mmCIF file of C-alpha atoms in Angstrom:
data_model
loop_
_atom_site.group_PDB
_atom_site.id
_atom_site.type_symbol
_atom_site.label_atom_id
_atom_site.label_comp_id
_atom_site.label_asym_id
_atom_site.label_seq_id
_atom_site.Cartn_x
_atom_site.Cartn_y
_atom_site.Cartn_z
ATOM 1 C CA UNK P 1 4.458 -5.803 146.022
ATOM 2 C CA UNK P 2 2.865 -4.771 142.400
ATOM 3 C CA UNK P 3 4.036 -4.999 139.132
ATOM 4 C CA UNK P 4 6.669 -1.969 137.782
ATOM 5 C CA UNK P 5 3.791 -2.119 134.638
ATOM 6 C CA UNK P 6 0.398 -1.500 136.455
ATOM 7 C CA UNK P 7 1.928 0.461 139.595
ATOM 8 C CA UNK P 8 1.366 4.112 138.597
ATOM 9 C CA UNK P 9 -2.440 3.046 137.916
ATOM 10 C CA UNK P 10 -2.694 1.393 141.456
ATOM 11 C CA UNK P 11 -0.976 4.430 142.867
ATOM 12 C CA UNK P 12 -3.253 7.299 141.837
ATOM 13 C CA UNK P 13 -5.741 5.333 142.633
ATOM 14 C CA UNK P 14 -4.918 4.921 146.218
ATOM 15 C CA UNK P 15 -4.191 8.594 146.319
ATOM 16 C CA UNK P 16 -7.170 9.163 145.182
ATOM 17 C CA UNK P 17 -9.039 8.071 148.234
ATOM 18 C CA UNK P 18 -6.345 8.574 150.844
ATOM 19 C CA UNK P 19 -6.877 11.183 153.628
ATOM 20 C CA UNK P 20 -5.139 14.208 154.015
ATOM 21 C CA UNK P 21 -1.453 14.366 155.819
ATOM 22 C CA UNK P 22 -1.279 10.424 155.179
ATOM 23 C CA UNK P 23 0.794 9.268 152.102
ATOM 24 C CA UNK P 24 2.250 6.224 150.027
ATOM 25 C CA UNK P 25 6.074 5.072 149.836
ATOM 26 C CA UNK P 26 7.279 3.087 146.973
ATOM 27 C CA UNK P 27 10.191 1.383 147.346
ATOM 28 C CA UNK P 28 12.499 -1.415 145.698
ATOM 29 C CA UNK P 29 13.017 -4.332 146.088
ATOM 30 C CA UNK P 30 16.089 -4.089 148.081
ATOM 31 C CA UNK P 31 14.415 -1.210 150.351
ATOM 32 C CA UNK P 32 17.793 1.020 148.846
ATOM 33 C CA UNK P 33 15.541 3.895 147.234
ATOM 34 C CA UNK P 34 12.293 5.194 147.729
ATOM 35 C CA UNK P 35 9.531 7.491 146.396
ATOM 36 C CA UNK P 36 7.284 9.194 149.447
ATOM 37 C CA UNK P 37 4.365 10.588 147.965
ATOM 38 C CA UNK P 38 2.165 12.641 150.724
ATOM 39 C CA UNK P 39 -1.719 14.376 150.580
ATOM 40 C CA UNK P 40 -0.695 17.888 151.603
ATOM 41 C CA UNK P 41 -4.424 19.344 150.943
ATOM 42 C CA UNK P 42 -7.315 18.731 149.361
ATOM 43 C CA UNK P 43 -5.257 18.516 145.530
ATOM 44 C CA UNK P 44 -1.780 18.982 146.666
ATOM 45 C CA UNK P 45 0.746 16.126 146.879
ATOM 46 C CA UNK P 46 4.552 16.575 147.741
ATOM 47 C CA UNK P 47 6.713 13.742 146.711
ATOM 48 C CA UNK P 48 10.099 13.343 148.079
ATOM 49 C CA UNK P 49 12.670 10.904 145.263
ATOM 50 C CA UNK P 50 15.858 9.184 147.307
ATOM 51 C CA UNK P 51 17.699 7.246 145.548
ATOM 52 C CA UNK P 52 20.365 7.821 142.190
ATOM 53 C CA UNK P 53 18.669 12.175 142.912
ATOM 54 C CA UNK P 54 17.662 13.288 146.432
ATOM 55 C CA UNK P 55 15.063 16.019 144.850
ATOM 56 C CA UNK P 56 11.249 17.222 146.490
ATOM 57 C CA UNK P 57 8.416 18.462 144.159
ATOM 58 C CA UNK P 58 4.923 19.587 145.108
ATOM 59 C CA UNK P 59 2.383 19.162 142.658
ATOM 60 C CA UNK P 60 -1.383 19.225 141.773
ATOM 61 C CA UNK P 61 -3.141 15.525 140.953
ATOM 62 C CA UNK P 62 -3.497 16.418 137.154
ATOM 63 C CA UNK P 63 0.650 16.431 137.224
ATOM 64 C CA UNK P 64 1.352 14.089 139.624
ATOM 65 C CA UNK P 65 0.957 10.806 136.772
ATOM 66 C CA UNK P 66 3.568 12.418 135.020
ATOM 67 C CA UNK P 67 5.815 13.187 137.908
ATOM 68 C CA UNK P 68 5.766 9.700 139.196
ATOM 69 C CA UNK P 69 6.138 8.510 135.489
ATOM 70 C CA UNK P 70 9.331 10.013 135.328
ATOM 71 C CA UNK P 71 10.032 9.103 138.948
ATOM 72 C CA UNK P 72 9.562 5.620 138.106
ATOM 73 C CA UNK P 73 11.323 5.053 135.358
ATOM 74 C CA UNK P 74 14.649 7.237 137.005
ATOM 75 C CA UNK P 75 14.463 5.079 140.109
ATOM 76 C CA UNK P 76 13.260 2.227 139.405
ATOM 77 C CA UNK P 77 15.214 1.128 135.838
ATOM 78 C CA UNK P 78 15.699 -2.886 136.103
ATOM 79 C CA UNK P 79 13.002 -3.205 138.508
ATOM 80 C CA UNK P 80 9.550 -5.477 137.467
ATOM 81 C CA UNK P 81 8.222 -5.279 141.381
ATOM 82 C CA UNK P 82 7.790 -2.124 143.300
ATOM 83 C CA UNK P 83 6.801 -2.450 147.377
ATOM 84 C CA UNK P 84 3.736 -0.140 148.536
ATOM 85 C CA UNK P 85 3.337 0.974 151.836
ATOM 86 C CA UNK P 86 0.753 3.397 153.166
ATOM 87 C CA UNK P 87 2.440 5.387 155.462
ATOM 88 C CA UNK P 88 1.137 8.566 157.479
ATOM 89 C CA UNK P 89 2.269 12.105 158.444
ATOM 90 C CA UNK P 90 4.807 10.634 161.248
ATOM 91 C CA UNK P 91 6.321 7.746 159.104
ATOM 92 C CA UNK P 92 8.405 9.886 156.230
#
């Protein structure tokens, strides 16, 4: 678990480095709603929001920090820890 403050830093950083067809799932607390973020190519991520919205982007990595701002603050309101788990193309 990270902090709600310095998770969208530790995020693109892991994406950064993270292979292709593998991805990251941030979650509450309570496990109730998720963000799936997934490498679909070499600079393009789809991220899948369910929770309060059930919506799916796909985005570059330049827009993806502002996507998961947004995401963040929709889904995660009252929340100060957010769980991280690397997941790959099988776990969604």
């Amino acid at each position: 678990m990270i902090d709600k403050t310095s998770a969208i830093e530790t995020i693109m950083r892991k994406l950064k480095k993270i292979e292709i067809g593998h991805g990251l799932k941030m979650l509450t607390y309570k496990r109730d709603r998720s963000v799936v973020i997934m490498r679909t190519g070499e600079d393009s991520f789809s991220v899948t929001q369910d929770g309060f919205d059930k919506e799916f982007f796909t985005t570059d990595f330049k827009e993806l920090k502002k996507l998961l701002k947004k995401l963040v603050k929709r889904e995660f309101p009252r929340s100060n820890k957010i769980r991280i788990h690397e997941i790959d193309g099988n776990d969604t």
